[in-house]
CSV table of C-alpha atoms in Angstrom, one decimal:
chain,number,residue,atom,x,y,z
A,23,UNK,CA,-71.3,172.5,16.5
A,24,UNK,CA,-70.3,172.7,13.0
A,25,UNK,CA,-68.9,168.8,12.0
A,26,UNK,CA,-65.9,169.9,9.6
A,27,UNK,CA,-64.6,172.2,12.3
A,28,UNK,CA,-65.2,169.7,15.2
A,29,UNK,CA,-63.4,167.4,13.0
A,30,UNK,CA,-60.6,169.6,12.5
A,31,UNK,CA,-59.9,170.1,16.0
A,32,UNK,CA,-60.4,166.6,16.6
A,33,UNK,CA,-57.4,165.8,14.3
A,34,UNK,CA,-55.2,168.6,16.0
A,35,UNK,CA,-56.0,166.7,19.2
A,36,UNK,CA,-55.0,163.6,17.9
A,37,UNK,CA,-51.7,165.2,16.9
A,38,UNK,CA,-50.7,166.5,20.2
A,39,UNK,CA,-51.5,163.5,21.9
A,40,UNK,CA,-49.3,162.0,19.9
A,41,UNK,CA,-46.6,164.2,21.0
A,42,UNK,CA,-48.1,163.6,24.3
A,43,UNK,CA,-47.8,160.3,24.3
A,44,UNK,CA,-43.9,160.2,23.0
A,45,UNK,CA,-42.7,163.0,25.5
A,46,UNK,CA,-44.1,160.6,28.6
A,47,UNK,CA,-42.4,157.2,27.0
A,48,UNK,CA,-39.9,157.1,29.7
A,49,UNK,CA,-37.8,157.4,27.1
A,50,UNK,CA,-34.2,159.2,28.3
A,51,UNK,CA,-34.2,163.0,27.5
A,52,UNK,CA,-30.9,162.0,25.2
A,53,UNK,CA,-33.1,160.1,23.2
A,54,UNK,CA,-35.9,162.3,22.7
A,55,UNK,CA,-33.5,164.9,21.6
A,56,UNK,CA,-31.8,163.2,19.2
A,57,UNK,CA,-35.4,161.9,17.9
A,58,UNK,CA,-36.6,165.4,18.2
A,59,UNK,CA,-35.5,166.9,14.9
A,60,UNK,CA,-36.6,164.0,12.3
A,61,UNK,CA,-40.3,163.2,14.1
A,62,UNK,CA,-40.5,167.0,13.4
A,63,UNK,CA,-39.4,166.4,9.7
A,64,UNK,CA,-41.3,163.4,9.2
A,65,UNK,CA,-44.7,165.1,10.4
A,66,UNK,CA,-43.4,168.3,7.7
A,67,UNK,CA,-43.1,166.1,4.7
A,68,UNK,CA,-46.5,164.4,5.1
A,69,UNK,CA,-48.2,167.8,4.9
A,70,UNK,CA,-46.2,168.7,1.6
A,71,UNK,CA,-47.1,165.1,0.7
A,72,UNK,CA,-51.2,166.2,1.2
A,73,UNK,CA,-50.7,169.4,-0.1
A,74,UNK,CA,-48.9,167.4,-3.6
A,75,UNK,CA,-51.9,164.9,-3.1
A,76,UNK,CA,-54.3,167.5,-3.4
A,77,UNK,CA,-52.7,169.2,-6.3
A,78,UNK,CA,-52.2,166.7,-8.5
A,79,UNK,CA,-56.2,165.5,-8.1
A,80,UNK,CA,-56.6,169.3,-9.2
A,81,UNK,CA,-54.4,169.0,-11.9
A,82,UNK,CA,-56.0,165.7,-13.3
A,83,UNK,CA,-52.4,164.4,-12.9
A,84,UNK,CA,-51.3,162.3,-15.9
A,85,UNK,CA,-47.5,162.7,-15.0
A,86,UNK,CA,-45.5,159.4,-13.6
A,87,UNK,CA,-42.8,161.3,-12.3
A,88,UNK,CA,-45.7,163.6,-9.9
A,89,UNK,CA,-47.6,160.6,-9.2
A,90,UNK,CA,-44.6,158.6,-7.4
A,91,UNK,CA,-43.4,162.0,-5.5
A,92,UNK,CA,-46.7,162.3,-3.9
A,93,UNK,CA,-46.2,158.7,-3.1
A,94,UNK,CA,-42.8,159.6,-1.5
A,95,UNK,CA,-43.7,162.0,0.6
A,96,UNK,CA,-47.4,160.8,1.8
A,97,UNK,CA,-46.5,156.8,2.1
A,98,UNK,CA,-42.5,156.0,1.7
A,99,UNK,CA,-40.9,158.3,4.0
A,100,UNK,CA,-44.4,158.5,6.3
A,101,UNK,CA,-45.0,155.2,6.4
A,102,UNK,CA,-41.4,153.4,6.1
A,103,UNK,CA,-38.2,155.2,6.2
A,104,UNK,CA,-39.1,158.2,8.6
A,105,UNK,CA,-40.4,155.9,11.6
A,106,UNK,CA,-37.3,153.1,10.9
A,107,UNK,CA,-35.2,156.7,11.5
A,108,UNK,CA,-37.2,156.9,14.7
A,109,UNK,CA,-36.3,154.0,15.9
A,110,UNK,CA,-33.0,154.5,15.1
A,111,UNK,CA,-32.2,157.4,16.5
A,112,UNK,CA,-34.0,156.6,19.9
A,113,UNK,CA,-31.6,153.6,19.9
A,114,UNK,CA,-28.6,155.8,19.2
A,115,UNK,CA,-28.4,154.1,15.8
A,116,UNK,CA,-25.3,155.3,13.5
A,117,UNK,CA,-25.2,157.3,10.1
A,118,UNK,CA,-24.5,154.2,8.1
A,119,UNK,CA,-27.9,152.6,9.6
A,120,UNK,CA,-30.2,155.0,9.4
A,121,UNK,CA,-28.3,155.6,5.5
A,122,UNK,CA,-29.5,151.8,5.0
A,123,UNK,CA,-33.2,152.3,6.0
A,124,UNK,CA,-33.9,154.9,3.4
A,125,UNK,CA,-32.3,152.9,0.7
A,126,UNK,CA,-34.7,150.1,2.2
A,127,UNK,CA,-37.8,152.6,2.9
A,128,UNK,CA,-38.1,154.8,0.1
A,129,UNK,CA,-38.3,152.1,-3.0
A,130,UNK,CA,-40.8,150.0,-0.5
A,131,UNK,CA,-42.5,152.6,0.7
A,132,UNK,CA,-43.2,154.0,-3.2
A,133,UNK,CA,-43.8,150.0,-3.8
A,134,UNK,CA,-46.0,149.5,-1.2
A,135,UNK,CA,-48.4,152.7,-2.4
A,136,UNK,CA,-48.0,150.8,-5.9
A,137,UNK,CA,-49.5,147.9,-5.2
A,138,UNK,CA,-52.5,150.0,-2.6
A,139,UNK,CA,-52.8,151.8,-6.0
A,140,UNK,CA,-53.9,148.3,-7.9
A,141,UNK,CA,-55.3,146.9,-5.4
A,142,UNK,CA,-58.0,150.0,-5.1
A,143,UNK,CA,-58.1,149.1,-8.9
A,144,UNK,CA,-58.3,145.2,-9.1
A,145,UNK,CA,-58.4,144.5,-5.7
A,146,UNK,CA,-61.3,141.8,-4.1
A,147,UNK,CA,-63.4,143.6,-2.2
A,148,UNK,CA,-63.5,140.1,0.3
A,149,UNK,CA,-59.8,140.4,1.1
A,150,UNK,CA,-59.4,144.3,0.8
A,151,UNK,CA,-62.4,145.5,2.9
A,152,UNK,CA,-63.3,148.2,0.0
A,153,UNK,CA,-66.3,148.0,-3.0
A,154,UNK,CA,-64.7,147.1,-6.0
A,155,UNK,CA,-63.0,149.8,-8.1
A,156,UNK,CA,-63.2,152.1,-5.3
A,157,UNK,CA,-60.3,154.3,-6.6
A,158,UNK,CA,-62.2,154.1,-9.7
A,159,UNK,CA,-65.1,155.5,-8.3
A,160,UNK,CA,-63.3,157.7,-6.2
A,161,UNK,CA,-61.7,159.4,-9.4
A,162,UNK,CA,-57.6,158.7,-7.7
A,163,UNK,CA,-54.9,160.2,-9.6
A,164,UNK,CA,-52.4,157.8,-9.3
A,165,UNK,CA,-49.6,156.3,-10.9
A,166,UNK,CA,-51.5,153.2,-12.3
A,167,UNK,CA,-53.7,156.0,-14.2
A,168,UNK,CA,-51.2,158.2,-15.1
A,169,UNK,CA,-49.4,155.4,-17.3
A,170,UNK,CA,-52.8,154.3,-18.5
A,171,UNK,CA,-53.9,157.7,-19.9
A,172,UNK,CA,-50.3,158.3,-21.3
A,173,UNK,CA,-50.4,155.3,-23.2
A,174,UNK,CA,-53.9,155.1,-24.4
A,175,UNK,CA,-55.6,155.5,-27.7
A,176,UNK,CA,-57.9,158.7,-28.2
A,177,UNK,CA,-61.0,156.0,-27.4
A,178,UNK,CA,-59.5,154.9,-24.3
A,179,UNK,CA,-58.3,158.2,-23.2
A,180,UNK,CA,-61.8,159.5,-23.7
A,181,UNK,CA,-63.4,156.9,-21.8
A,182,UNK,CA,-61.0,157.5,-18.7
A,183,UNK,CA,-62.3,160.6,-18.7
A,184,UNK,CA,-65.7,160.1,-18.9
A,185,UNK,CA,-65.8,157.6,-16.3
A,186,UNK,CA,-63.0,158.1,-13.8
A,187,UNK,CA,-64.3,159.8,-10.6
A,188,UNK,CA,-68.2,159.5,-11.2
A,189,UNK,CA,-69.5,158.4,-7.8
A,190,UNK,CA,-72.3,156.4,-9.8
A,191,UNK,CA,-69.7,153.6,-11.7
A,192,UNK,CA,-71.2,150.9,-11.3
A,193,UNK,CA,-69.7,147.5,-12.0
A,194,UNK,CA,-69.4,147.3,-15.8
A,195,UNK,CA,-67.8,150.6,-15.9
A,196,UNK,CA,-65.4,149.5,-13.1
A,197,UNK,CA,-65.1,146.5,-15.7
A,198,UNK,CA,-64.6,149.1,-18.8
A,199,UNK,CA,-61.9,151.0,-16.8
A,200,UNK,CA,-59.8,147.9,-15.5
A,201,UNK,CA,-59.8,146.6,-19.1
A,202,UNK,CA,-58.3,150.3,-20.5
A,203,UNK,CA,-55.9,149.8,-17.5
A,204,UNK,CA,-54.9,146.4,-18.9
A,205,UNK,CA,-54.8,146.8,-22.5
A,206,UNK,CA,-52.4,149.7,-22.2
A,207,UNK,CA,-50.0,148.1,-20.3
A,208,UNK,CA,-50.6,149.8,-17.3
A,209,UNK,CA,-51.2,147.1,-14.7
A,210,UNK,CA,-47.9,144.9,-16.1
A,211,UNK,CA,-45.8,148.3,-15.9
A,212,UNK,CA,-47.1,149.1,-11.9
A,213,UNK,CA,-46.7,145.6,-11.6
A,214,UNK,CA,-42.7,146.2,-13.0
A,215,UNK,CA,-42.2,148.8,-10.8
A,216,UNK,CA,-43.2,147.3,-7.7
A,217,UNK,CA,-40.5,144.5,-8.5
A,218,UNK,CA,-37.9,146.8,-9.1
A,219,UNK,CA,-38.7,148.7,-6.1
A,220,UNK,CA,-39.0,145.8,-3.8
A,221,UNK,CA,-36.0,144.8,-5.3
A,222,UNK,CA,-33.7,148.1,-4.4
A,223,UNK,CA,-35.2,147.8,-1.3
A,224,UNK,CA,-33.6,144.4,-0.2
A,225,UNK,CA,-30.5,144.8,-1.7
A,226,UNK,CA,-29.8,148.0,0.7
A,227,UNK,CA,-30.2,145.9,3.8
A,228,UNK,CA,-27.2,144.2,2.5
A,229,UNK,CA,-24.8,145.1,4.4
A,230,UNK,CA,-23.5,143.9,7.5
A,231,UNK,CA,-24.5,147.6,9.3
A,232,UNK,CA,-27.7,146.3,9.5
A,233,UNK,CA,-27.8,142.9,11.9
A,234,UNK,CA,-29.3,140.0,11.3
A,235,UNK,CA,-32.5,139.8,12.9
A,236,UNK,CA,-33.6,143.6,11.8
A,237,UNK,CA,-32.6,142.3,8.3
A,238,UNK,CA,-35.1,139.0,8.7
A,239,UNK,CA,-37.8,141.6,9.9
A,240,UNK,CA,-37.4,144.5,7.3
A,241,UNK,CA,-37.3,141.3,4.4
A,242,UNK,CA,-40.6,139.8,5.7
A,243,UNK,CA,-42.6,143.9,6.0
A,244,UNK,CA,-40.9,143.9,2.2
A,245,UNK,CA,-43.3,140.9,0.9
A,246,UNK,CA,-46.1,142.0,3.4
A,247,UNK,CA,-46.1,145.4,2.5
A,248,UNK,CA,-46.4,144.4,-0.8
A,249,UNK,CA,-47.9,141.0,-2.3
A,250,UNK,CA,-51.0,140.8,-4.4
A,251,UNK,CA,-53.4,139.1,-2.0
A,252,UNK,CA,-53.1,142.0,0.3
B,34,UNK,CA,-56.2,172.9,-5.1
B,35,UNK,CA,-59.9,173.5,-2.1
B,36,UNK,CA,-58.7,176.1,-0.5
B,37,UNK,CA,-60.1,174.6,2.8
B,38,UNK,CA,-58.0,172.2,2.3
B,39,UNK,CA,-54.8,173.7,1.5
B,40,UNK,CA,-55.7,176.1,4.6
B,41,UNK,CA,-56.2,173.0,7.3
B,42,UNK,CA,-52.6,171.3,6.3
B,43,UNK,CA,-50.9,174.5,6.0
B,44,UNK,CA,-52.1,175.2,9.8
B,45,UNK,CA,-51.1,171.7,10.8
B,46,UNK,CA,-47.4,172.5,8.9
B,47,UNK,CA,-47.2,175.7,11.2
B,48,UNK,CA,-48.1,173.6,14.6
B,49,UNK,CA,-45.2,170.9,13.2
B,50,UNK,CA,-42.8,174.2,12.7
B,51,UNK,CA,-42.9,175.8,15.5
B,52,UNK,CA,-42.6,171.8,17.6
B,53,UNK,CA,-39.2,171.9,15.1
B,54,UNK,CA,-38.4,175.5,16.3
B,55,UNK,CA,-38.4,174.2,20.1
B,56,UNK,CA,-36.4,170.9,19.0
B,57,UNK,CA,-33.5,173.1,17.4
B,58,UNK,CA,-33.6,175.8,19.6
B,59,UNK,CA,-30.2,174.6,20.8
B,60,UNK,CA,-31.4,174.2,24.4
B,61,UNK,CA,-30.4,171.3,26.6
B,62,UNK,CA,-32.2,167.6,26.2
B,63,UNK,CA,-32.8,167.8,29.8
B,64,UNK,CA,-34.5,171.3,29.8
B,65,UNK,CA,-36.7,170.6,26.5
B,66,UNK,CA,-37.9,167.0,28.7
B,67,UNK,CA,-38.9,169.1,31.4
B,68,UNK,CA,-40.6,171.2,29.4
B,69,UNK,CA,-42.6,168.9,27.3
B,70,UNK,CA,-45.4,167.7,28.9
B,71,UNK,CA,-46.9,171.0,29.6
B,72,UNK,CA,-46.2,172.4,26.1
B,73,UNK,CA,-48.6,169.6,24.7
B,74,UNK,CA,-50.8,169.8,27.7
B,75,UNK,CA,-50.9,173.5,26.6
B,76,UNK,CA,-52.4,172.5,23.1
B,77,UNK,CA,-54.2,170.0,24.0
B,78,UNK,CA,-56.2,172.2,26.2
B,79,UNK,CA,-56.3,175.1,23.6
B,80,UNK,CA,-57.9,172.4,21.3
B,81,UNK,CA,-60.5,171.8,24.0
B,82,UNK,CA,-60.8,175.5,24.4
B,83,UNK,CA,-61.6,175.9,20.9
B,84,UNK,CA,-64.4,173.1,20.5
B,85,UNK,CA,-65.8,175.0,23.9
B,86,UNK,CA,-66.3,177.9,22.2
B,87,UNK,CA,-67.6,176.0,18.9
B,88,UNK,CA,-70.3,174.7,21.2
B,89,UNK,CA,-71.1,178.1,23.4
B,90,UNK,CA,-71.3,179.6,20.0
B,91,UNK,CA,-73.9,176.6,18.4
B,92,UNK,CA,-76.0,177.0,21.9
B,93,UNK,CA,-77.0,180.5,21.4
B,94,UNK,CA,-74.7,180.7,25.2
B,95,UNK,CA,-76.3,183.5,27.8
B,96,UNK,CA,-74.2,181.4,30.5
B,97,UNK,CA,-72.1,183.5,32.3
B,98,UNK,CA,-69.7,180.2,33.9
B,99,UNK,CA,-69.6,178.5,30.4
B,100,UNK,CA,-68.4,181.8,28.8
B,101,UNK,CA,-65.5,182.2,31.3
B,102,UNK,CA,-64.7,178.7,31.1
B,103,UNK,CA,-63.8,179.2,27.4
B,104,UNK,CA,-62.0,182.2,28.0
B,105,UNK,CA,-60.1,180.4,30.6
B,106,UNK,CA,-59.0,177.7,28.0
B,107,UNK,CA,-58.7,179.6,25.2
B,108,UNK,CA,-57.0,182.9,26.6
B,109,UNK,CA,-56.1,182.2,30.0
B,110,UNK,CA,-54.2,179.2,30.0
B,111,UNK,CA,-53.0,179.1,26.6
B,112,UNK,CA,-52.0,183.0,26.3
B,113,UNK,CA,-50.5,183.4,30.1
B,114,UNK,CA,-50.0,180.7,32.2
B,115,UNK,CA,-48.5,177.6,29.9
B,116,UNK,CA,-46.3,180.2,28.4
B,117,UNK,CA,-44.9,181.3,31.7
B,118,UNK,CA,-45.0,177.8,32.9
B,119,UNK,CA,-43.2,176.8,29.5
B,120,UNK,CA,-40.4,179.3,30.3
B,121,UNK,CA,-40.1,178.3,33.9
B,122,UNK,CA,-39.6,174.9,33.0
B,123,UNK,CA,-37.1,175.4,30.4
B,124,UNK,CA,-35.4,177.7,33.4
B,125,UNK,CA,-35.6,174.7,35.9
B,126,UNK,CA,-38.3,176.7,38.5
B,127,UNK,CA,-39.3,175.4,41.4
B,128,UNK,CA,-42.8,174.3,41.8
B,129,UNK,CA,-43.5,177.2,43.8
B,130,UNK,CA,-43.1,179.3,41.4
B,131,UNK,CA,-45.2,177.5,39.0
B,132,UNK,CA,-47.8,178.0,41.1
B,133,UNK,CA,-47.2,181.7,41.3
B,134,UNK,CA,-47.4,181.7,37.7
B,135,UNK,CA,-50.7,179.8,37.8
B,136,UNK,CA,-51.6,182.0,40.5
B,137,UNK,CA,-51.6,185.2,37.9
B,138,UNK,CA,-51.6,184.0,34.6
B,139,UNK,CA,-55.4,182.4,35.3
B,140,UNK,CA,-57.0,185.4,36.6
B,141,UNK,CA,-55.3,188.1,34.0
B,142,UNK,CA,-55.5,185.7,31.1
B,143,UNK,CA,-59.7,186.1,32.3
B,144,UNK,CA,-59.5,189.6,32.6
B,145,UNK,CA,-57.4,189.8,29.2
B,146,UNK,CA,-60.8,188.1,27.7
B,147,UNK,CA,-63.0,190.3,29.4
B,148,UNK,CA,-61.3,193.4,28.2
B,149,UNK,CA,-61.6,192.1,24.6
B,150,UNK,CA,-64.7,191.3,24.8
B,151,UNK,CA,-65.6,194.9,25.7
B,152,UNK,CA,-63.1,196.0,22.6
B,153,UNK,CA,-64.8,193.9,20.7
B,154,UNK,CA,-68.5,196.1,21.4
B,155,UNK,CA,-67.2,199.5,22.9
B,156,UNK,CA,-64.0,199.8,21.7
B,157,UNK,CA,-62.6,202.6,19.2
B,158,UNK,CA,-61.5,201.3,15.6
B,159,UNK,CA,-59.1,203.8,15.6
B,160,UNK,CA,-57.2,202.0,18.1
B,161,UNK,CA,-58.4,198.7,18.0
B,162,UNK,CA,-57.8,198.7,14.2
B,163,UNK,CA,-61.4,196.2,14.0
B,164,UNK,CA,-64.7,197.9,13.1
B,165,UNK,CA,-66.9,199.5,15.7
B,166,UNK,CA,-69.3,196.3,16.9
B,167,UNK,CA,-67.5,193.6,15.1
B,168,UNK,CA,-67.9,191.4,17.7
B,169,UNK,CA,-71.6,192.1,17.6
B,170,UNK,CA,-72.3,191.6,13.6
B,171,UNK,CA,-70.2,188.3,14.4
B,172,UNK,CA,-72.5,187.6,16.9
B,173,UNK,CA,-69.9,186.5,19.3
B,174,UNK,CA,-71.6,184.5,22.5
B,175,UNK,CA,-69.3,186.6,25.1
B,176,UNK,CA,-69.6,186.7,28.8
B,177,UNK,CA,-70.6,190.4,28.3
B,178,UNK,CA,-73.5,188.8,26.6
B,179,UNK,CA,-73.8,186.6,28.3
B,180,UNK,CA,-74.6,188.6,31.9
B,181,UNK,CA,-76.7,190.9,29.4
B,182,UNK,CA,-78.9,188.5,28.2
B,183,UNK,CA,-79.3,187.4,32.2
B,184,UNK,CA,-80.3,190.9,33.0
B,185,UNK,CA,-82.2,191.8,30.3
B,186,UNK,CA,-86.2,192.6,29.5
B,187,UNK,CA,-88.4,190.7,27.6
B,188,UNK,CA,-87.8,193.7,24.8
B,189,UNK,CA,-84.0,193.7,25.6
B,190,UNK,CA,-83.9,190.2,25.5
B,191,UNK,CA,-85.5,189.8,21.8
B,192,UNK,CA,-83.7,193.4,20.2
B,193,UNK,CA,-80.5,190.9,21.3
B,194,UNK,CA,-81.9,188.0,19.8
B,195,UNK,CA,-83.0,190.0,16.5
B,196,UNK,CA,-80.1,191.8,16.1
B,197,UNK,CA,-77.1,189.8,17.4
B,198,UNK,CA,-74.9,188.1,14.9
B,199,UNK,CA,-76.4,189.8,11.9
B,200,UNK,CA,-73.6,190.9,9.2
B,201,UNK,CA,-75.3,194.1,7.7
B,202,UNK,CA,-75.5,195.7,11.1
B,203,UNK,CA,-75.3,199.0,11.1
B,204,UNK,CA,-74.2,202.2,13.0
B,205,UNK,CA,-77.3,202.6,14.7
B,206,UNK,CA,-77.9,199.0,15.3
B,207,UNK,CA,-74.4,198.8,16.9
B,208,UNK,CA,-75.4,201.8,19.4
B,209,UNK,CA,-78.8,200.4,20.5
B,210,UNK,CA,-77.2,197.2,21.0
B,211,UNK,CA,-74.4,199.0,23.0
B,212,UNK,CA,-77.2,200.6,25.0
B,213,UNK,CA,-78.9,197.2,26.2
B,214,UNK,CA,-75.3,196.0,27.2
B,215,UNK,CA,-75.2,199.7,29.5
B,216,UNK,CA,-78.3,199.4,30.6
B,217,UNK,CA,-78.7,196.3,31.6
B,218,UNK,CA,-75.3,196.8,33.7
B,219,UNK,CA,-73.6,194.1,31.8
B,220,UNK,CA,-70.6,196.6,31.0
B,221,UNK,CA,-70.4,197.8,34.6
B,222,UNK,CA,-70.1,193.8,35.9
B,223,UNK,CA,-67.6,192.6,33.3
B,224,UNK,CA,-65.6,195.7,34.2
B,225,UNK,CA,-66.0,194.5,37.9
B,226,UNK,CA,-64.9,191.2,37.1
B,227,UNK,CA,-62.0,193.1,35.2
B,228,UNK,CA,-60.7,194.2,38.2
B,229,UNK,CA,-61.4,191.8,40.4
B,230,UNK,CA,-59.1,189.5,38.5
B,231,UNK,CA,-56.5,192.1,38.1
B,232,UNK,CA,-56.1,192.4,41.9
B,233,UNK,CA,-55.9,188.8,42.0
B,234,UNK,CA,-53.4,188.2,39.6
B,235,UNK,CA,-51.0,190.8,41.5
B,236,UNK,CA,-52.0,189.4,44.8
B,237,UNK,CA,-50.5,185.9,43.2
B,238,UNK,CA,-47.3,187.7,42.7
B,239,UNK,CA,-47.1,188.5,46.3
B,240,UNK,CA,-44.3,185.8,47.3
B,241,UNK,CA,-40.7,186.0,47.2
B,242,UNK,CA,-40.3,182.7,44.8
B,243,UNK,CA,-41.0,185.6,42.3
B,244,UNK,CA,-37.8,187.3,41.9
B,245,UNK,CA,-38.2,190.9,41.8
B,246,UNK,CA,-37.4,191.8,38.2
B,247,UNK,CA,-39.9,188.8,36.9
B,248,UNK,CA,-42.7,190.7,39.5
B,249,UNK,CA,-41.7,194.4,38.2
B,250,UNK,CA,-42.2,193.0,33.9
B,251,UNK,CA,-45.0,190.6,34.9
B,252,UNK,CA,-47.1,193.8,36.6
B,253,UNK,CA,-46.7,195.9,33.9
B,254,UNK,CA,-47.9,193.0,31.5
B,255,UNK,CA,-51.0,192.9,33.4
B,256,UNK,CA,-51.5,196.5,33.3
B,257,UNK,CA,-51.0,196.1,29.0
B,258,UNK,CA,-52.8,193.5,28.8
B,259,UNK,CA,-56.4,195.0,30.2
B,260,UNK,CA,-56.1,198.5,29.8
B,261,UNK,CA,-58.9,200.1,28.4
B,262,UNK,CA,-57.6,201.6,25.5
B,263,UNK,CA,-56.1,198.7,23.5
């Protein structure tokens, strides 16, 4: 059987069990419904988020603004604000709530693929799991490059080139690459907009719509979705 | 943008549509819980279905059981019976009737197989709007092969194996391999099992849980659905 399609009917699989697996929660038919429409939405916007993913690799993306909408659509609303609107509205949760989790989600969700984004850079391959420079290696479009190639010098920009996505870097190349990534101020600006993000994401939660023990939660997933040590 | 790529998340995007067409079809919470367990036991065994016939196809199958088991995944259920189960539990049927549905949507979703298989060798591109032999330059394993292969001579057997599958087929090689399929009474059988699972299927809606209008449109479906001339 041929692997790739195999695997692509694996993956189907996977996704109907999933739906599988919600429709026989013992959850009340209420519930389901009113969960119905944004589970759909939320499985929608992660293919658009693939799809941008894709594109932007193709496009040898050097654009901030592209870089953080793909990281909206594959990890904020995905990973954060879509499933806290799951919860929600399983739990009958009002407008003003589920209001609150995307000003929460969306800046930690875009913070939280920020920091994966240096971490796949800079990241110790003890705590991480990953070889060293593996988004190096792997040639990853993201934000931390985009600002690196927009700000380098003709040498630097060159090099980026060169280098970025050849499977055979080895570790003084990761090395050359980090140090473009520093000296242009790449690294300290990611590392700017993480705070900021992280940031707008804590203030929303403050507000008394959201009670006190989701707020003690949603403030300790904001510093574990996001501190340096992984 | 890899166009396999793109291709695999804009099928997935189509399987998360149509889940959002079901959720907004404005029907009640209580009739879309009813219904959902089938629907993604429906896919889930089309998946299953699929991989089947991956495999049949990477064995070289001349197995007449395996064949109709993969037609009973792919076609049967997924084509007939889930869909009329799908409707009847939307409508709140009885049991009964879901057996009833079982009852003929199995055996005609087999004979609709069978009668596309024979298409798919014998049948007119005129009508069928598909080349004469496409099945046989795409070298499907079918349980018309299948029961051909079974039957056949050693010289049968290896004009099958030379021939079968092989994209510059031409006229003539589409005719002799039409006339080890006659002769070896493979077209003759699958038309027997044709109507063997016909009669079955109307037999099934022998009952009076099927309400006469649903037995008068559900007989003339089987009569569409296996007729010989598309």
């Amino acid at each position: 059987v041929p692997k790739a399609s195999a695997a692509i009917l694996l993956g189907d699989l996977c996704l109907v069990w999933s739906d599988l697996m919600l429709a026989r929660s013992g959850l009340a038919p209420e519930a389901l419904a009113r969960a119905a429409s944004g589970y759909g939405e939320m499985r929608a916007e992660l293919m658009a988020g693939q799809y941008l993913d894709l594109l932007e690799q193709a496009l040898g993306g050097r654009d901030l603004e592209r870089a953080l909408r793909v990281a909206r659509y594959k990890s904020a609303k995905y990973t954060i604000e879509r499933p806290l609107h799951l919860g929600g509205r399983l739990a009958g949760a009002s407008p003003a709530v589920l209001d609150a989790y995307t000003g929460y989600g969306i800046p930690l969700g875009e913070a939280f693929q920020l920091r994966d984004d240096v971490l796949g850079v800079f990241g110790d391959p003890a705590t991480t799991g990953k070889p060293a420079g593996d988004d190096l290696r792997e040639g990853k479009r993201t934000a931390l490059v985009a600002i690196a190639l927009q700000s380098a010098t003709p040498d630097q920009a060159a090099l980026v080139r060169r280098r970025l996505g050849d499977p055979a870097l080895d570790d003084a190349g990761v090395a050359e690459l980090r140090a473009v990534i520093e000296q242009t101020g790449a690294l300290a600006a990611v590392e700017a907009l993480i705070d900021d993000r992280v940031t707008s994401a804590l203030a929303a939660l403050d507000t008394p719509v959201v009670a006190a023990p989701a707020r003690e939660v949603l403030t300790a997933l904001a510093a574990a979705a996001t501190c340096r040590d992984v």
